[in-house]
mmCIF file of C-alpha atoms and ligand atoms in Angstrom:
data_model
loop_
_atom_site.group_PDB
_atom_site.id
_atom_site.type_symbol
_atom_site.label_atom_id
_atom_site.label_comp_id
_atom_site.label_asym_id
_atom_site.label_seq_id
_atom_site.Cartn_x
_atom_site.Cartn_y
_atom_site.Cartn_z
ATOM 1 C CA UNK A 13 0.000 0.000 0.000
ATOM 2 C CA UNK A 14 1.485 3.332 -1.023
ATOM 3 C CA UNK A 15 1.383 6.238 1.388
ATOM 4 C CA UNK A 16 1.859 9.657 -0.072
ATOM 5 C CA UNK A 17 3.575 11.661 2.644
ATOM 6 C CA UNK A 18 2.974 14.958 0.892
ATOM 7 C CA UNK A 19 -0.439 14.695 -0.595
ATOM 8 C CA UNK A 20 -2.202 13.012 2.347
ATOM 9 C CA UNK A 21 -4.646 11.352 -0.003
ATOM 10 C CA UNK A 22 -5.272 7.726 0.570
ATOM 11 C CA UNK A 23 -5.950 4.851 -1.777
ATOM 12 C CA UNK A 24 -7.770 2.937 0.970
ATOM 13 C CA UNK A 25 -11.498 2.605 0.619
ATOM 14 C CA UNK A 26 -13.338 4.650 3.265
ATOM 15 C CA UNK A 27 -10.175 6.456 4.398
ATOM 16 C CA UNK A 28 -10.194 10.171 3.626
ATOM 17 C CA UNK A 29 -6.627 10.938 4.684
ATOM 18 C CA UNK A 30 -3.418 9.458 6.048
ATOM 19 C CA UNK A 31 -0.743 11.481 7.827
ATOM 20 C CA UNK A 32 2.553 10.392 9.293
ATOM 21 C CA UNK A 33 3.192 12.327 12.510
ATOM 22 C CA UNK A 34 4.925 14.247 13.968
ATOM 23 C CA UNK A 35 5.091 16.563 10.955
ATOM 24 C CA UNK A 36 5.989 20.190 10.317
ATOM 25 C CA UNK A 37 2.540 21.280 11.527
ATOM 26 C CA UNK A 38 3.496 20.429 15.128
ATOM 27 C CA UNK A 39 0.427 20.604 17.379
ATOM 28 C CA UNK A 40 -1.465 23.146 15.311
ATOM 29 C CA UNK A 41 -4.915 21.557 15.528
ATOM 30 C CA UNK A 42 -4.532 20.735 19.214
ATOM 31 C CA UNK A 43 -3.514 24.304 20.090
ATOM 32 C CA UNK A 44 -6.230 25.931 18.040
ATOM 33 C CA UNK A 45 -9.133 24.246 19.779
ATOM 34 C CA UNK A 46 -9.983 26.041 23.000
ATOM 35 C CA UNK A 47 -11.866 23.860 25.451
ATOM 36 C CA UNK A 48 -11.812 23.270 29.170
ATOM 37 C CA UNK A 49 -8.299 22.073 30.059
ATOM 38 C CA UNK A 50 -9.694 19.028 31.851
ATOM 39 C CA UNK A 51 -11.109 17.768 28.545
ATOM 40 C CA UNK A 52 -7.727 18.023 26.841
ATOM 41 C CA UNK A 53 -5.862 16.512 29.740
ATOM 42 C CA UNK A 54 -8.226 13.526 30.090
ATOM 43 C CA UNK A 55 -8.120 12.920 26.360
ATOM 44 C CA UNK A 56 -4.334 13.060 26.184
ATOM 45 C CA UNK A 57 -3.796 10.951 29.297
ATOM 46 C CA UNK A 58 -6.129 8.233 28.094
ATOM 47 C CA UNK A 59 -4.488 8.125 24.674
ATOM 48 C CA UNK A 60 -0.992 7.947 26.169
ATOM 49 C CA UNK A 61 -2.009 5.259 28.639
ATOM 50 C CA UNK A 62 -3.398 3.190 25.786
ATOM 51 C CA UNK A 63 -0.561 3.696 23.316
ATOM 52 C CA UNK A 64 2.509 3.850 25.544
ATOM 53 C CA UNK A 65 1.746 0.571 27.325
ATOM 54 C CA UNK A 66 0.354 -1.529 24.546
ATOM 55 C CA UNK A 67 2.282 -4.642 25.587
ATOM 56 C CA UNK A 68 1.165 -4.439 29.196
ATOM 57 C CA UNK A 69 -2.486 -3.998 28.254
ATOM 58 C CA UNK A 70 -2.246 -6.705 25.619
ATOM 59 C CA UNK A 71 -1.539 -9.042 28.507
ATOM 60 C CA UNK A 72 -4.696 -7.783 30.250
ATOM 61 C CA UNK A 73 -7.380 -8.193 27.599
ATOM 62 C CA UNK A 74 -10.431 -6.010 28.197
ATOM 63 C CA UNK A 75 -8.733 -3.935 30.922
ATOM 64 C CA UNK A 76 -8.531 -0.837 28.765
ATOM 65 C CA UNK A 77 -10.754 0.127 25.856
ATOM 66 C CA UNK A 78 -8.813 1.772 23.080
ATOM 67 C CA UNK A 79 -11.900 3.658 21.900
ATOM 68 C CA UNK A 80 -12.606 7.292 22.788
ATOM 69 C CA UNK A 81 -15.816 9.040 21.728
ATOM 70 C CA UNK A 82 -16.205 12.813 21.295
ATOM 71 C CA UNK A 83 -19.812 13.969 21.194
ATOM 72 C CA UNK A 84 -21.407 17.397 20.719
ATOM 73 C CA UNK A 85 -23.219 19.701 18.307
ATOM 74 C CA UNK A 86 -21.670 20.505 14.910
ATOM 75 C CA UNK A 87 -18.929 23.137 14.968
ATOM 76 C CA UNK A 88 -17.723 22.434 18.514
ATOM 77 C CA UNK A 89 -14.287 21.239 17.416
ATOM 78 C CA UNK A 90 -14.650 17.449 17.612
ATOM 79 C CA UNK A 91 -12.969 16.569 14.318
ATOM 80 C CA UNK A 92 -10.185 19.105 14.801
ATOM 81 C CA UNK A 93 -9.555 18.031 18.394
ATOM 82 C CA UNK A 94 -9.382 14.375 17.361
ATOM 83 C CA UNK A 95 -6.729 15.204 14.758
ATOM 84 C CA UNK A 96 -5.001 17.424 17.323
ATOM 85 C CA UNK A 97 -4.881 14.522 19.766
ATOM 86 C CA UNK A 98 -2.971 12.485 17.200
ATOM 87 C CA UNK A 99 -0.532 15.383 16.729
ATOM 88 C CA UNK A 100 0.277 15.740 20.404
ATOM 89 C CA UNK A 101 0.375 11.988 21.033
ATOM 90 C CA UNK A 102 2.826 11.698 18.127
ATOM 91 C CA UNK A 103 5.106 14.288 19.720
ATOM 92 C CA UNK A 104 4.887 12.714 23.170
ATOM 93 C CA UNK A 105 5.704 9.266 21.766
ATOM 94 C CA UNK A 106 8.176 10.422 19.111
ATOM 95 C CA UNK A 107 11.147 8.689 20.759
ATOM 96 C CA UNK A 108 9.283 5.384 20.362
ATOM 97 C CA UNK A 109 8.581 5.970 16.667
ATOM 98 C CA UNK A 110 6.070 7.559 14.328
ATOM 99 C CA UNK A 111 2.305 7.788 14.642
ATOM 100 C CA UNK A 112 0.065 7.237 11.660
ATOM 101 C CA UNK A 113 -3.168 9.243 11.669
ATOM 102 C CA UNK A 114 -5.923 7.598 9.654
ATOM 103 C CA UNK A 115 -9.137 9.523 9.061
ATOM 104 C CA UNK A 116 -12.148 7.417 8.233
ATOM 105 C CA UNK A 117 -15.209 9.293 7.101
ATOM 106 C CA UNK A 118 -18.152 6.944 6.660
ATOM 107 C CA UNK A 119 -20.346 9.921 5.911
ATOM 108 C CA UNK A 120 -18.673 10.467 2.557
ATOM 109 C CA UNK A 121 -19.610 6.958 1.463
ATOM 110 C CA UNK A 122 -23.148 6.439 2.689
ATOM 111 C CA UNK A 123 -24.497 4.487 -0.208
ATOM 112 C CA UNK A 124 -21.492 2.245 -0.426
ATOM 113 C CA UNK A 125 -21.230 1.830 3.306
ATOM 114 C CA UNK A 126 -24.863 0.954 3.638
ATOM 115 C CA UNK A 127 -25.210 -0.992 0.444
ATOM 116 C CA UNK A 128 -22.033 -3.022 0.576
ATOM 117 C CA UNK A 129 -21.629 -2.372 4.245
ATOM 118 C CA UNK A 130 -20.197 -5.553 5.552
ATOM 119 C CA UNK A 131 -17.633 -5.979 2.855
ATOM 120 C CA UNK A 132 -16.300 -2.412 3.048
ATOM 121 C CA UNK A 133 -16.170 -2.222 6.788
ATOM 122 C CA UNK A 134 -14.541 -5.617 7.008
ATOM 123 C CA UNK A 135 -11.942 -4.663 4.414
ATOM 124 C CA UNK A 136 -11.052 -1.533 6.346
ATOM 125 C CA UNK A 137 -11.044 -2.979 9.842
ATOM 126 C CA UNK A 138 -9.667 -6.425 9.021
ATOM 127 C CA UNK A 139 -7.125 -5.596 6.317
ATOM 128 C CA UNK A 140 -6.169 -1.951 5.847
ATOM 129 C CA UNK A 141 -5.927 -0.861 9.472
ATOM 130 C CA UNK A 142 -4.113 -3.995 10.720
ATOM 131 C CA UNK A 143 -1.684 -3.596 7.827
ATOM 132 C CA UNK A 144 -0.971 -0.013 8.895
ATOM 133 C CA UNK A 145 -0.600 -1.107 12.493
ATOM 134 C CA UNK A 146 2.233 -3.432 11.440
ATOM 135 C CA UNK A 147 4.020 -0.608 9.668
ATOM 136 C CA UNK A 148 3.700 2.094 12.305
ATOM 137 C CA UNK A 149 4.521 1.935 16.018
ATOM 138 C CA UNK A 150 1.346 3.899 16.833
ATOM 139 C CA UNK A 151 -1.867 4.349 14.896
ATOM 140 C CA UNK A 152 -4.679 6.789 15.682
ATOM 141 C CA UNK A 153 -7.861 6.140 13.719
ATOM 142 C CA UNK A 154 -10.513 8.861 13.582
ATOM 143 C CA UNK A 155 -13.953 7.563 12.697
ATOM 144 C CA UNK A 156 -15.654 10.864 11.960
ATOM 145 C CA UNK A 157 -19.436 11.140 12.354
ATOM 146 C CA UNK A 158 -19.652 7.526 13.352
ATOM 147 C CA UNK A 159 -23.439 7.787 13.599
ATOM 148 C CA UNK A 160 -23.451 7.304 9.852
ATOM 149 C CA UNK A 161 -23.091 3.635 10.553
ATOM 150 C CA UNK A 162 -23.448 3.079 14.272
ATOM 151 C CA UNK A 163 -27.093 4.085 14.420
ATOM 152 C CA UNK A 164 -29.016 2.953 17.452
ATOM 153 C CA UNK A 165 -30.638 -0.210 16.307
ATOM 154 C CA UNK A 166 -33.957 0.395 18.002
ATOM 155 C CA UNK A 167 -34.486 3.761 16.276
ATOM 156 C CA UNK A 168 -32.907 3.427 12.849
ATOM 157 C CA UNK A 169 -34.879 6.017 10.923
ATOM 158 C CA UNK A 170 -32.664 6.134 7.866
ATOM 159 C CA UNK A 171 -34.032 6.351 4.368
ATOM 160 C CA UNK A 172 -31.796 3.420 3.631
ATOM 161 C CA UNK A 173 -32.920 -0.119 4.071
ATOM 162 C CA UNK A 174 -32.865 -0.581 7.878
ATOM 163 C CA UNK A 175 -31.493 -4.058 7.441
ATOM 164 C CA UNK A 176 -28.441 -2.552 5.765
ATOM 165 C CA UNK A 177 -28.055 -0.048 8.589
ATOM 166 C CA UNK A 178 -28.157 -2.842 11.148
ATOM 167 C CA UNK A 179 -25.712 -4.872 9.161
ATOM 168 C CA UNK A 180 -23.353 -1.935 8.807
ATOM 169 C CA UNK A 181 -23.465 -1.158 12.486
ATOM 170 C CA UNK A 182 -22.985 -4.813 13.458
ATOM 171 C CA UNK A 183 -20.099 -5.068 11.031
ATOM 172 C CA UNK A 184 -18.464 -2.006 12.583
ATOM 173 C CA UNK A 185 -18.840 -3.259 16.126
ATOM 174 C CA UNK A 186 -17.586 -6.730 15.382
ATOM 175 C CA UNK A 187 -14.781 -5.412 13.196
ATOM 176 C CA UNK A 188 -13.718 -2.994 15.924
ATOM 177 C CA UNK A 189 -13.572 -5.788 18.467
ATOM 178 C CA UNK A 190 -11.347 -7.812 16.153
ATOM 179 C CA UNK A 191 -9.181 -4.776 15.426
ATOM 180 C CA UNK A 192 -8.763 -3.983 19.124
ATOM 181 C CA UNK A 193 -7.829 -7.572 19.929
ATOM 182 C CA UNK A 194 -5.368 -7.919 17.083
ATOM 183 C CA UNK A 195 -3.769 -4.478 17.095
ATOM 184 C CA UNK A 196 -2.808 -3.170 20.522
ATOM 185 C CA UNK A 197 -1.065 -0.136 19.017
ATOM 186 C CA UNK A 198 -4.279 1.293 17.547
ATOM 187 C CA UNK A 199 -6.370 3.959 19.284
ATOM 188 C CA UNK A 200 -9.771 4.752 17.767
ATOM 189 C CA UNK A 201 -11.298 8.209 18.258
ATOM 190 C CA UNK A 202 -14.908 8.342 17.125
ATOM 191 C CA UNK A 203 -16.830 11.610 16.777
ATOM 192 C CA UNK A 204 -20.566 12.097 16.621
ATOM 193 C CA UNK A 205 -22.981 15.005 16.384
ATOM 194 C CA UNK A 206 -25.795 12.936 17.876
ATOM 195 C CA UNK A 207 -24.796 11.232 21.086
ATOM 196 C CA UNK A 208 -28.309 9.924 21.623
ATOM 197 C CA UNK A 209 -28.489 8.242 18.228
ATOM 198 C CA UNK A 210 -25.391 6.186 18.831
ATOM 199 C CA UNK A 211 -25.747 2.535 19.509
ATOM 200 C CA UNK A 212 -25.358 1.660 23.203
ATOM 201 C CA UNK A 213 -23.291 -1.308 22.118
ATOM 202 C CA UNK A 214 -20.858 1.205 20.652
ATOM 203 C CA UNK A 215 -20.610 3.584 23.622
ATOM 204 C CA UNK A 216 -20.247 0.699 26.059
ATOM 205 C CA UNK A 217 -16.995 -0.183 24.278
ATOM 206 C CA UNK A 218 -15.487 3.188 25.178
ATOM 207 C CA UNK A 219 -13.760 4.017 28.465
ATOM 208 C CA UNK A 220 -13.983 7.702 27.669
ATOM 209 C CA UNK A 221 -16.974 9.565 26.208
ATOM 210 C CA UNK A 222 -16.275 13.308 26.241
ATOM 211 C CA UNK A 223 -19.022 15.842 25.471
ATOM 212 C CA UNK A 224 -17.951 19.040 23.717
ATOM 213 C CA UNK A 225 -20.375 21.932 24.101
ATOM 214 C CA UNK A 226 -21.206 25.374 22.794
ATOM 215 C CA UNK A 227 -18.460 27.515 24.385
ATOM 216 C CA UNK A 228 -19.194 29.507 27.549
ATOM 217 C CA UNK A 229 -18.581 33.311 27.417
ATOM 218 C CA UNK A 230 -15.032 33.042 28.747
ATOM 219 C CA UNK A 231 -14.054 30.405 26.186
ATOM 220 C CA UNK A 232 -15.856 32.321 23.435
ATOM 221 C CA UNK A 233 -13.768 35.417 24.243
ATOM 222 C CA UNK A 234 -10.596 33.316 23.947
ATOM 223 C CA UNK A 235 -11.662 31.916 20.568
ATOM 224 C CA UNK A 236 -12.340 35.431 19.241
ATOM 225 C CA UNK A 237 -8.944 36.552 20.605
ATOM 226 C CA UNK A 238 -7.242 33.628 18.873
ATOM 227 C CA UNK A 239 -8.697 34.601 15.508
ATOM 228 C CA UNK A 240 -7.813 38.272 15.946
ATOM 229 C CA UNK A 241 -4.267 37.388 16.968
ATOM 230 C CA UNK A 242 -3.873 35.274 13.872
ATOM 231 C CA UNK A 243 -4.934 38.197 11.687
ATOM 232 C CA UNK A 244 -2.707 40.574 13.664
ATOM 233 C CA UNK A 245 0.196 38.313 12.732
ATOM 234 C CA UNK A 246 -0.416 39.335 9.124
ATOM 235 C CA UNK A 247 -1.872 42.861 9.493
ATOM 236 C CA UNK A 248 -0.089 44.387 12.471
ATOM 237 C CA UNK A 249 -2.601 47.253 12.738
ATOM 238 C CA UNK A 250 -5.086 44.697 14.090
ATOM 239 C CA UNK A 251 -2.762 44.147 17.091
ATOM 240 C CA UNK A 252 -4.635 46.584 19.320
ATOM 241 C CA UNK A 253 -7.965 44.838 18.788
ATOM 242 C CA UNK A 254 -6.252 41.481 19.290
ATOM 243 C CA UNK A 255 -4.971 42.442 22.737
ATOM 244 C CA UNK A 256 -8.177 44.156 23.936
ATOM 245 C CA UNK A 257 -9.591 41.545 26.328
ATOM 246 C CA UNK A 258 -12.500 43.796 27.346
ATOM 247 C CA UNK A 259 -13.564 43.939 23.699
ATOM 248 C CA UNK A 260 -13.297 40.140 23.394
ATOM 249 C CA UNK A 261 -15.608 39.679 26.374
ATOM 250 C CA UNK A 262 -18.155 42.158 25.013
ATOM 251 C CA UNK A 263 -18.116 40.444 21.648
ATOM 252 C CA UNK A 264 -18.512 37.057 23.322
ATOM 253 C CA UNK A 265 -21.626 38.334 25.085
ATOM 254 C CA UNK A 266 -23.037 39.544 21.792
ATOM 255 C CA UNK A 267 -22.379 36.065 20.335
ATOM 256 C CA UNK A 268 -24.101 34.035 23.056
ATOM 257 C CA UNK A 269 -25.094 30.627 21.711
ATOM 258 C CA UNK A 270 -22.619 30.648 18.819
ATOM 259 C CA UNK A 271 -20.604 27.505 18.219
ATOM 260 C CA UNK A 272 -16.803 27.448 18.012
ATOM 261 C CA UNK A 273 -16.773 27.516 14.234
ATOM 262 C CA UNK A 274 -18.936 30.663 14.069
ATOM 263 C CA UNK A 275 -16.867 32.414 16.755
ATOM 264 C CA UNK A 276 -13.639 31.533 14.998
ATOM 265 C CA UNK A 277 -14.930 33.166 11.829
ATOM 266 C CA UNK A 278 -16.288 36.359 13.385
ATOM 267 C CA UNK A 279 -13.299 38.568 12.420
ATOM 268 C CA UNK A 280 -13.361 37.264 8.847
ATOM 269 C CA UNK A 281 -17.071 37.950 8.691
ATOM 270 C CA UNK A 282 -16.310 41.513 9.795
ATOM 271 C CA UNK A 283 -13.610 41.893 7.137
ATOM 272 C CA UNK A 284 -15.952 40.791 4.406
ATOM 273 C CA UNK A 285 -18.572 43.304 5.549
ATOM 274 C CA UNK A 286 -17.094 46.350 3.802
ATOM 275 C CA UNK A 287 -15.174 46.769 0.553
ATOM 276 C CA UNK A 288 -12.595 49.038 2.185
ATOM 277 C CA UNK A 289 -11.854 46.406 4.813
ATOM 278 C CA UNK A 290 -11.679 43.630 2.291
ATOM 279 C CA UNK A 291 -8.994 45.603 0.463
ATOM 280 C CA UNK A 292 -7.233 46.763 3.616
ATOM 281 C CA UNK A 293 -7.897 44.448 6.610
ATOM 282 C CA UNK A 294 -5.595 46.506 8.837
ATOM 283 C CA UNK A 295 -8.393 49.083 9.026
ATOM 284 C CA UNK A 296 -10.616 46.733 11.044
ATOM 285 C CA UNK A 297 -12.397 48.591 13.904
ATOM 286 C CA UNK A 298 -14.287 47.239 16.902
ATOM 287 C CA UNK A 299 -17.571 48.548 15.399
ATOM 288 C CA UNK A 300 -17.054 46.270 12.415
ATOM 289 C CA UNK A 301 -16.800 43.302 14.756
ATOM 290 C CA UNK A 302 -19.987 44.276 16.611
ATOM 291 C CA UNK A 303 -21.843 44.689 13.328
ATOM 292 C CA UNK A 304 -20.704 41.205 12.306
ATOM 293 C CA UNK A 305 -22.235 39.760 15.502
ATOM 294 C CA UNK A 306 -25.694 40.855 14.412
ATOM 295 C CA UNK A 307 -25.803 40.085 10.697
HETATM 296 N N1 ADP B 21 -13.600 25.170 20.857
HETATM 297 C C1 ADP B 21 -13.082 25.682 19.738
HETATM 298 N N2 ADP B 21 -11.992 26.489 19.802
HETATM 299 C C2 ADP B 21 -11.470 27.052 18.685
HETATM 300 N N3 ADP B 21 -11.944 26.834 17.444
HETATM 301 C C3 ADP B 21 -13.027 26.047 17.314
HETATM 302 C C4 ADP B 21 -13.647 25.432 18.436
HETATM 303 N N4 ADP B 21 -14.678 24.684 17.999
HETATM 304 C C5 ADP B 21 -14.698 24.819 16.660
HETATM 305 N N5 ADP B 21 -13.708 25.633 16.232
HETATM 306 C C6 ADP B 21 -13.424 26.022 14.847
HETATM 307 O O1 ADP B 21 -14.387 25.441 14.003
HETATM 308 C C7 ADP B 21 -13.773 24.620 13.017
HETATM 309 C C8 ADP B 21 -14.623 23.412 12.760
HETATM 310 O O2 ADP B 21 -14.597 22.568 13.857
HETATM 311 P P1 ADP B 21 -14.774 20.986 13.714
HETATM 312 O O3 ADP B 21 -13.623 20.334 14.388
HETATM 313 O O4 ADP B 21 -15.028 20.637 12.300
HETATM 314 O O5 ADP B 21 -16.099 20.781 14.575
HETATM 315 P P2 ADP B 21 -17.058 19.509 14.610
HETATM 316 O O6 ADP B 21 -16.275 18.329 14.152
HETATM 317 O O7 ADP B 21 -17.468 19.449 16.051
HETATM 318 O O8 ADP B 21 -18.217 19.853 13.721
HETATM 319 C C9 ADP B 21 -12.421 24.283 13.592
HETATM 320 O O9 ADP B 21 -11.452 24.050 12.622
HETATM 321 C C10 ADP B 21 -12.084 25.519 14.386
HETATM 322 O O10 ADP B 21 -11.544 26.504 13.528
HETATM 323 MG MG1 MG B 22 -16.731 17.101 12.549
#
C-alpha cells in the first residue's frame, strides 16, 4: 500500500486521509481548539495510557478500551480536536517511533457503506488498518461522524434499508472488536454530532466519552482573541484589537449561543462586511466586529 507523505490522499477505501506524525505542523490543531483544560488533559492521558503501554495492556485483555468518543453539536471542534490529539500523542511518543493518523469518514460513502456495508467495513477494519498497524509503532484512527453507521438499532430512521443499517453497524462493532484484539497499538477516536443516536453497544466499548459543548462566554472570548491574533500576525494594525480583552468579552456576550466555528470566523465575517476592509484588513475597527455579531 502506497502512502503519499505529501499529498495526504489515501488509496484505501473509506479512508479520507493518512498522515505520518509528527510533521511540520506540530500541534497546530490541538492548540487551536480552546476547550476546558480538563477535557484536553483527560483525552491526552487516556491516549498515552493506551498507546505507551500496549504490551502491558495486551496481557490484560479487556482492561482498557482503546476507543474514545467525542460527542457534541456541529462546529464544537470534535474533528479538529481528534486530529489534534494524534498530533500531540505523536510528539509525546516520538522517541518510540512515528504515529500514523488515519481519518475514516463513513459519511462520505453512505451508499457504499450501507449498500455493501459488511464488505467495506470488514476490508477496512480487518485488512487496511491492521496492515498499517504493522508498519507504524502507533496508529490513531478517527472515525468521523460515526453515527453514519453506528445508528441505534432500536431507532434506525434512515431512508436506507434498515437491514443494511443494522448490518453496517454490526459489522463495525464486530470489526472494531477484532481490530482492538489484534492491534494493541491502535487507538480509535470516534466523533458524533448525535450522542443519543449512537448505539449503546458502541458507547459501552469506550472508556472515555467526552461531550464538547457550545463555548461559555469566557471560552468564546478566547476563541475570538485567537482569531484576531492570527490576523494581527499578518496585518499588524489589528494588534490593538487582538490584545483588547475587554472587547473580546463584550463580543462574546453579543455572540451568546454561537458555536466554536462561528466564533472563529467572526473577524473574517467583519472583514468581508465592507469593501474598504476587504482591500485593507488593517483598518478593522471594533464597530465592524460588533456589526458582524448581528448580521
Ligand atoms: N472550541 C473551539 N476552539 C477554537 N476553534 C473552534 C472550536 N470549535 C470549533 N472551532 C473552529 O471550528 C472549526 C470546525 O470545527 P470541527 O472540528 O469541524 O467541529 P465539529 O467536528 O465538532 O463539527 C475548527 O477548525 C475551528 O476553527
Ligand atoms: Mg466534525
